[in-house]
Coordinates of C-alpha atoms in Angstrom, one line a residue:
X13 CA -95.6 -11.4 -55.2
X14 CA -99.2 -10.1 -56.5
X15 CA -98.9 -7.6 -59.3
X16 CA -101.3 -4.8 -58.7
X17 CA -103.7 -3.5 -61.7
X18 CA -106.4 -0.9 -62.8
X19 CA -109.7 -2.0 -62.5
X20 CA -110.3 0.2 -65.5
X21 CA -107.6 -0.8 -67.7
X22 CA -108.6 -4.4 -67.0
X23 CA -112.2 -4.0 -68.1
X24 CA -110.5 -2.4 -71.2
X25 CA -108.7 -5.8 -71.5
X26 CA -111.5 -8.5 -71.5
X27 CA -113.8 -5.9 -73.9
X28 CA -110.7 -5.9 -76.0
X29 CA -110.9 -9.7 -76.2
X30 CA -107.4 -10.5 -75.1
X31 CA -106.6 -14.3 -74.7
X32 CA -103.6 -14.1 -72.6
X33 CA -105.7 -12.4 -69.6
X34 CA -104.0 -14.2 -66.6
X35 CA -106.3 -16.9 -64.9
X36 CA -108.4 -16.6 -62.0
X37 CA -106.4 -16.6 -58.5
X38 CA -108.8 -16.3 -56.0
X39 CA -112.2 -17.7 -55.0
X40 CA -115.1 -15.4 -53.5
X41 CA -117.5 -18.1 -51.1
X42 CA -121.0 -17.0 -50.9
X43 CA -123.7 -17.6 -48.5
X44 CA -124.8 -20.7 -50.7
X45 CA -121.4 -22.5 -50.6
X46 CA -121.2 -20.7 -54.8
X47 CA -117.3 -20.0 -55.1
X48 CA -116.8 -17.4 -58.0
X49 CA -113.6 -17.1 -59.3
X50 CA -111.4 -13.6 -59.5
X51 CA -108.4 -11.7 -59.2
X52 CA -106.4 -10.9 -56.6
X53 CA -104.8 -8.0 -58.3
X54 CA -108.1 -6.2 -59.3
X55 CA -109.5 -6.5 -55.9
X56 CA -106.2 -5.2 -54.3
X57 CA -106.6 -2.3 -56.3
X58 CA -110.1 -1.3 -55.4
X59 CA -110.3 -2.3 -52.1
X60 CA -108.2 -1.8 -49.2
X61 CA -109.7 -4.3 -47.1
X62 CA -109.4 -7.5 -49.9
X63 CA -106.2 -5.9 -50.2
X64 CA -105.3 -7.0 -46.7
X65 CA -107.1 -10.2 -46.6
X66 CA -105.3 -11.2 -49.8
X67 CA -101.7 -10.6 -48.0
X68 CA -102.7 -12.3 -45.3
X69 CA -100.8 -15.9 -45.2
X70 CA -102.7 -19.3 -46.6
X71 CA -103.5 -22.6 -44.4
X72 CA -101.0 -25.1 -44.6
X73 CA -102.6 -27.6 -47.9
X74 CA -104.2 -25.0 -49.1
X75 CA -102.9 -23.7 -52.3
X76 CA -105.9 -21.6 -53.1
X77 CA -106.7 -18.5 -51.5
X78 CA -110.1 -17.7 -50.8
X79 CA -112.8 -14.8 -49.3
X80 CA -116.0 -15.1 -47.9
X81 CA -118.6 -12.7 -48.2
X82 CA -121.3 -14.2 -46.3
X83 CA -125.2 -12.6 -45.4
X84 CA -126.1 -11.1 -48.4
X85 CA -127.4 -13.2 -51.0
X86 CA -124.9 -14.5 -54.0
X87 CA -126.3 -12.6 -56.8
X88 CA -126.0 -9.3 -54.8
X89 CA -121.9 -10.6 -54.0
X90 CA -122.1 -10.8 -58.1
X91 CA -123.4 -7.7 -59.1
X92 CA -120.7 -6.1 -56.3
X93 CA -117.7 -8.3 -58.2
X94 CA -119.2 -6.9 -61.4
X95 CA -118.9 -2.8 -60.2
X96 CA -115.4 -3.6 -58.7
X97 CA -114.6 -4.7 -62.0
X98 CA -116.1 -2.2 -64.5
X99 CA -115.1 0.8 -61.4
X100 CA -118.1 3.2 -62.6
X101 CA -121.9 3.0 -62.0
X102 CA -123.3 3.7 -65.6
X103 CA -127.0 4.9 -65.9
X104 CA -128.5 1.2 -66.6
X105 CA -127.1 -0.1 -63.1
X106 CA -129.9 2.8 -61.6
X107 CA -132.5 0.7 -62.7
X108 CA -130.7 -2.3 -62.5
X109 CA -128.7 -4.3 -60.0
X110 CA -128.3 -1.0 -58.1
X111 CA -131.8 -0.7 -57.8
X112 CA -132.5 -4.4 -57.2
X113 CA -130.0 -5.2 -54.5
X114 CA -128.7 -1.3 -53.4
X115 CA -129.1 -2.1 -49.4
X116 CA -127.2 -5.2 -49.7
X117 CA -124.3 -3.0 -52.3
X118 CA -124.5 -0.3 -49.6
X119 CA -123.2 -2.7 -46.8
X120 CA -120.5 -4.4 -49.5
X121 CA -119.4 -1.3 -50.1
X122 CA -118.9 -0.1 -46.3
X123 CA -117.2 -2.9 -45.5
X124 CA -114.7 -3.2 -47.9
X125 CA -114.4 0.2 -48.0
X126 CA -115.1 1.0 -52.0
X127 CA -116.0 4.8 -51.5
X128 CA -117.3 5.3 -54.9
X129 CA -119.6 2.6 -54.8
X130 CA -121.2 3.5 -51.5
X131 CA -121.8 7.1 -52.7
X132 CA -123.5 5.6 -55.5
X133 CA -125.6 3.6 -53.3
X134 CA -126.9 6.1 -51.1
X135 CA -127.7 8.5 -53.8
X136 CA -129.7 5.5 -55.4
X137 CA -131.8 4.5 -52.0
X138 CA -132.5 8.3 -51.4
X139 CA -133.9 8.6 -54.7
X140 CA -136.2 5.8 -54.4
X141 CA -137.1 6.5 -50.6
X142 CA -140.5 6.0 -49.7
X143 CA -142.7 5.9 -46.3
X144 CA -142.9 2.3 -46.3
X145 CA -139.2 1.5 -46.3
X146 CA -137.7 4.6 -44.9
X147 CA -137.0 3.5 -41.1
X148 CA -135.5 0.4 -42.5
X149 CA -132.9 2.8 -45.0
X150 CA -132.3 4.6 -41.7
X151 CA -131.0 1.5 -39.9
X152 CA -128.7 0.6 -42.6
X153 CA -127.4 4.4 -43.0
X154 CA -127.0 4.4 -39.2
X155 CA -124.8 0.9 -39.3
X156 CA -122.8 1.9 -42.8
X157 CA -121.6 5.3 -41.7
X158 CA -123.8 7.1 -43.9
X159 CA -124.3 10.8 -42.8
X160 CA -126.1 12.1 -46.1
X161 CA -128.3 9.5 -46.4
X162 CA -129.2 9.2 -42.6
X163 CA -130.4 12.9 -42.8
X164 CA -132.3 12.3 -46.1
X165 CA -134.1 9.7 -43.9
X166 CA -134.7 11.8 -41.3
X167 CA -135.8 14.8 -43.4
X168 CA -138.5 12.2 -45.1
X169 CA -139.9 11.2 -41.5
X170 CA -140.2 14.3 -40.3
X171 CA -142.2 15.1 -43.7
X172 CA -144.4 12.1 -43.5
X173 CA -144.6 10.9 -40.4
X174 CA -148.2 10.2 -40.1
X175 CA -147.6 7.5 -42.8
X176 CA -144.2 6.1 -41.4
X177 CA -146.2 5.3 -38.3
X178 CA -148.5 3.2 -39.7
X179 CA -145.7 1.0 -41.3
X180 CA -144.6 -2.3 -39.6
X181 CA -140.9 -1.2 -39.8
X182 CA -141.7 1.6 -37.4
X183 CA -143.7 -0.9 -34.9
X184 CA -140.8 -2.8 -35.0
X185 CA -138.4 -0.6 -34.8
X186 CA -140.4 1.0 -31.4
X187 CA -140.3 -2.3 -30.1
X188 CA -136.8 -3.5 -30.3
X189 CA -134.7 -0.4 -31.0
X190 CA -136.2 2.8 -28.3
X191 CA -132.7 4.5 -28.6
X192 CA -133.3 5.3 -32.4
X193 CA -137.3 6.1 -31.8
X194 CA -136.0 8.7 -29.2
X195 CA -133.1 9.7 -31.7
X196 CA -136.2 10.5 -34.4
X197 CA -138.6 12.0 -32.0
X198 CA -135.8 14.2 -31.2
X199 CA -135.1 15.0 -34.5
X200 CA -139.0 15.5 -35.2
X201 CA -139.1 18.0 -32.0
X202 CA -136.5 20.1 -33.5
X203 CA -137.3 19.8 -36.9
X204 CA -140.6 21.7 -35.7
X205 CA -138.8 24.4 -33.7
X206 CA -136.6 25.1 -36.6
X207 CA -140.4 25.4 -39.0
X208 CA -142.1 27.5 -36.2
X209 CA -138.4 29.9 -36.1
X210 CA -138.9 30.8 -39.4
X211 CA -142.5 31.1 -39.8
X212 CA -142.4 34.0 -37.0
X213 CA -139.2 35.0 -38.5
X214 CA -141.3 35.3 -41.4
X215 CA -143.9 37.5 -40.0
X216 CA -141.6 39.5 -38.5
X217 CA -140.1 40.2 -41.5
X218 CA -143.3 40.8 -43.2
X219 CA -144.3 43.4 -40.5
X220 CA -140.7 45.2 -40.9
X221 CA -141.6 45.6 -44.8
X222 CA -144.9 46.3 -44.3
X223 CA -143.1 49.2 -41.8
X224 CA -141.0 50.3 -44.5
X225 CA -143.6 50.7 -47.3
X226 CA -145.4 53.2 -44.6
X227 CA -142.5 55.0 -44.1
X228 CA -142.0 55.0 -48.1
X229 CA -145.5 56.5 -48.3
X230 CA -145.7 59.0 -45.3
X231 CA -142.4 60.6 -47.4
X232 CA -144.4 60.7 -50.4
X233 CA -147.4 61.7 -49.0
X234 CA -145.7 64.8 -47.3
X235 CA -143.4 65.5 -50.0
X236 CA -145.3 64.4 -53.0
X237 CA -148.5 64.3 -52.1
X238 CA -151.7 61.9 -52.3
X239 CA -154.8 61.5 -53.6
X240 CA -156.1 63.4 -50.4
X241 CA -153.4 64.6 -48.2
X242 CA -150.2 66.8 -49.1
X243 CA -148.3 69.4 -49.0
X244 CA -150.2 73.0 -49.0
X245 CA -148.8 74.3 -51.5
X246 CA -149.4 71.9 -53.7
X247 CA -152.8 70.0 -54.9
X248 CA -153.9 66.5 -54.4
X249 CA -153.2 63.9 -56.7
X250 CA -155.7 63.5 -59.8
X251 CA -154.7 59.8 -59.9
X252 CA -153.7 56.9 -57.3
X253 CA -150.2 56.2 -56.4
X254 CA -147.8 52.8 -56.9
X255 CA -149.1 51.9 -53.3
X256 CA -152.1 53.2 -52.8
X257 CA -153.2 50.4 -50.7
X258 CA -151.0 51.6 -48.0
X259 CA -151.3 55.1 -48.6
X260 CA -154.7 55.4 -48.1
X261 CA -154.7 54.5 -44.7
X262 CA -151.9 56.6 -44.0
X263 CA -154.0 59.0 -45.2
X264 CA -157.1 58.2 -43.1
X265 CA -154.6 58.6 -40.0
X266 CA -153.4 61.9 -41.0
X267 CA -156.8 63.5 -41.3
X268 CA -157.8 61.8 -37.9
X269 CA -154.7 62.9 -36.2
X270 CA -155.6 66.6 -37.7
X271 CA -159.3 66.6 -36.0
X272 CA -159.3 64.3 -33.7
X273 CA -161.2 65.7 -30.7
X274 CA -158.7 63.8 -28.2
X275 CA -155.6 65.6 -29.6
X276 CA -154.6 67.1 -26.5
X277 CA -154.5 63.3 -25.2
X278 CA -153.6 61.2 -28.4
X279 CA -152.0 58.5 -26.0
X280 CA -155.2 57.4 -25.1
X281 CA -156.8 57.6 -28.4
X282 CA -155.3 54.6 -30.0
X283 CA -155.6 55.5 -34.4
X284 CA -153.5 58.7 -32.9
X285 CA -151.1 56.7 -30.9
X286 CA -150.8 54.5 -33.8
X287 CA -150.0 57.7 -36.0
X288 CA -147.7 59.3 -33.0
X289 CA -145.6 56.3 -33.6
X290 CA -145.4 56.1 -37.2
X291 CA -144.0 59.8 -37.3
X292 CA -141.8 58.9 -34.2
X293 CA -140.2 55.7 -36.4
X294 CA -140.1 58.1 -39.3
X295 CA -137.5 60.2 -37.5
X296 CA -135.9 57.7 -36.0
X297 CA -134.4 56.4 -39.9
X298 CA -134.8 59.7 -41.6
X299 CA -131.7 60.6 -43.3
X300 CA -132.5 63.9 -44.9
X301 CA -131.3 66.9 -43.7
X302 CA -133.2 69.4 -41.7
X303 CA -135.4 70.4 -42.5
X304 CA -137.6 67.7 -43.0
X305 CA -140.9 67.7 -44.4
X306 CA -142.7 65.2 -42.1
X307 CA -144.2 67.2 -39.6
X308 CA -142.2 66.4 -35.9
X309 CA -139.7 64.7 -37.4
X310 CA -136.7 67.8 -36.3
X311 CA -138.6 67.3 -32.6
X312 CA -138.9 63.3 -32.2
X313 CA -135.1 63.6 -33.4
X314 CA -134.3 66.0 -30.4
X315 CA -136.0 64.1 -28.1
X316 CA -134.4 60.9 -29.5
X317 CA -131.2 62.6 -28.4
X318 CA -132.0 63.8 -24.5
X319 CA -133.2 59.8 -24.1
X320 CA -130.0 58.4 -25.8
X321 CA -128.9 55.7 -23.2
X322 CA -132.7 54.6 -22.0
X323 CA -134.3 50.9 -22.4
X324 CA -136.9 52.5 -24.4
X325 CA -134.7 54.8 -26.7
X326 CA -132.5 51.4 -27.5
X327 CA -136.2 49.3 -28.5
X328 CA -137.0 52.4 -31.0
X329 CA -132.6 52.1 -32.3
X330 CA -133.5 48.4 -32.7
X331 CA -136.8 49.1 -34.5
X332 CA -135.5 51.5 -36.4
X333 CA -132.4 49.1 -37.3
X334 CA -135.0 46.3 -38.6
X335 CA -137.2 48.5 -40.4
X336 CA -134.2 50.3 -42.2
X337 CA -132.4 46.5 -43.2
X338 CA -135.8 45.7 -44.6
X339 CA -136.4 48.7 -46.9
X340 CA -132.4 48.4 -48.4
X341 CA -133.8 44.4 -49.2
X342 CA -136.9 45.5 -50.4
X343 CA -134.7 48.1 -52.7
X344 CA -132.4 45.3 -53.7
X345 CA -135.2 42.7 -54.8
X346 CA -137.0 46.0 -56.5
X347 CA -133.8 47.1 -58.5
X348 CA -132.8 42.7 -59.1
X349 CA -136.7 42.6 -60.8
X350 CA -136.2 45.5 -62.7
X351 CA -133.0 43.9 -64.2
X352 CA -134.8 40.9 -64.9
X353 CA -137.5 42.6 -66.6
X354 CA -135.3 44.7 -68.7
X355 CA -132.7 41.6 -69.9
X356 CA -136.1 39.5 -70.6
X357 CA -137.6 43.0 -73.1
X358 CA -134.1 43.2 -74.7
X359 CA -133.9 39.2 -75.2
X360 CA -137.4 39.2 -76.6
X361 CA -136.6 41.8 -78.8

């Protein structure tokens, strides 16, 4: 009957110096005919698979039982003995025989199912990944069950794929393995959808905040006033506003919209059209009550409600949605700045 024990309390043992540690039951045969001794009951306890091989029956004259671990070379089978033994990965074995012989550990560790050690094997290869040896990594993570580190892999190929091509692995791998090149090439293909999604989600963000700074300004400018346009009964500003930038052109527009010699048609006048629509979106997210100071705004609203129910009234709700999510994030980012700003001037002082 084998007595099952800690991996842990049995490194505790031999640092402790104990002499009556039992004896060596079992013989691990490498791929050079080496047989290095161990114990059954410290592999049993790490290792589900030795666990079984150990319970399985001996050969008739054979009174010593024996596993081989065969196609990796003996010194990797040694370094794997030594982690089943000390049951951690410390921060020399990074550098050391993690780092020398992690492929080989990472198959070891599949296949006699050590969980631990095979996490700490894939975080080790994915930290050292480089162009040169990635498809090869990828094999191996493909082979050992190895989701995390497969889609490291990937995410490095599709980063720096002009230099993965020019490695032999990669010939090789297009020679002998078209499955997994189509897999990648897949992978590539929708790697760049996925960038060209959120670049034009990108823009089209940035044109929804650059939507809602004009709507920001055409309220100031008609309630505040600008450096050239505002209310009558008040006079122009002496000195530029937060967003001038913006304003200014706003500006421009009003005064063109006011004299324009095609007011009568504006559609086909297109800095009118341009201005027609601005005031149109205004009234479409306007939330103050009547009446508003943003000349049409009461009469697009109106309007808004005799085409309630039309394809082009629901493009304007949608519009008008966007625009109105992106000034509440601008607001948020605005107000989560400002707090930054004012726990940074109380820490300084």
């Amino acid at each position: 009957m084998r007595v099952s024990m800690d991996p842990t309390g049995f490194r505790r043992w031999l640092e402790a110096g104990r002499e009556d540690i039992p004896a060596a039951d079992v013989q691990i045969i490498t791929s050079g005919g080496r047989s290095i001794p161990a114990h059954s009951a410290v592999l049993a306890s790490v290792s589900p698979v030795l666990e079984g091989m150990l319970d399985r029956p001996r050969q008739r004259g054979n009174s010593t039982k024996s596993i081989p671990i065969l196609g990796v070379p003996c010194d990797a089978v040694l370094a794997f003995l030594r982690f089943l033994y000390s049951a951690r990965c410390d921060a020399g074995a990074e550098s050391g025989e993690l780092g020398k012989y992690g492929m080989h550990l990472l198959v070891l560790s599949h296949v006699f199912q050590v969980g631990w050690l095979k996490r700490a094997c894939e975080a080790g290869l994915a930290r050292r990944l480089a162009a040169e040896g990635v498809v090869d990594v990828l094999q191996l993570a493909r082979e050992c069950d190895a989701p995390w580190l497969y889609l490291r892999c990937m995410k490095l190929l599709a980063k720096d794929f002009a230099a993965v091509e020019q490695t032999e692995a990669w010939r090789f791998l297009q020679a002998h393995d078209p499955w997994l090149e189509l897999e990648i090439l897949q992978f590539l293909q929708e790697a760049d959808l996925r960038r060209r999604r959120r670049r034009r989600k990108k823009e089209e963000q940035g044109v929804y905040m650059e939507l809602s700074e004009a709507m920001e300004c055409l309220q100031h400018i008609f309630t505040e006033g600008c450096t050239e346009v505002g209310p009558y009964d008040q006079e122009p500003r002496r000195f530029p506003c937060a967003r001038f930038a913006t304003c200014r052109g706003i500006q421009h527009l009003i005064r063109h919209f006011a004299a324009c010699d095609l007011r009568r048609h504006r559609r086909s006048c297109p800095r009118c059209k341009r201005m027609w629509q601005l005031l149109r979106l205004h009234s479409s997210i306007c939330d103050r009550p009547d009446p508003c100071n943003v000349p049409l705004c009461t009469q697009f609203r109106l309007k808004s409600q005799q085409m309630e129910g039309r394809e082009e009234d629901g493009k304007w709700r949608l519009l008008a949605k966007k625009v109105a999510a992106a000034r509440v994030m601008s607001s948020l980012t605005k107000r989560k700045r400002e707090e930054q700003l004012h726990e940074s001037f109380g820490w300084s002082l």
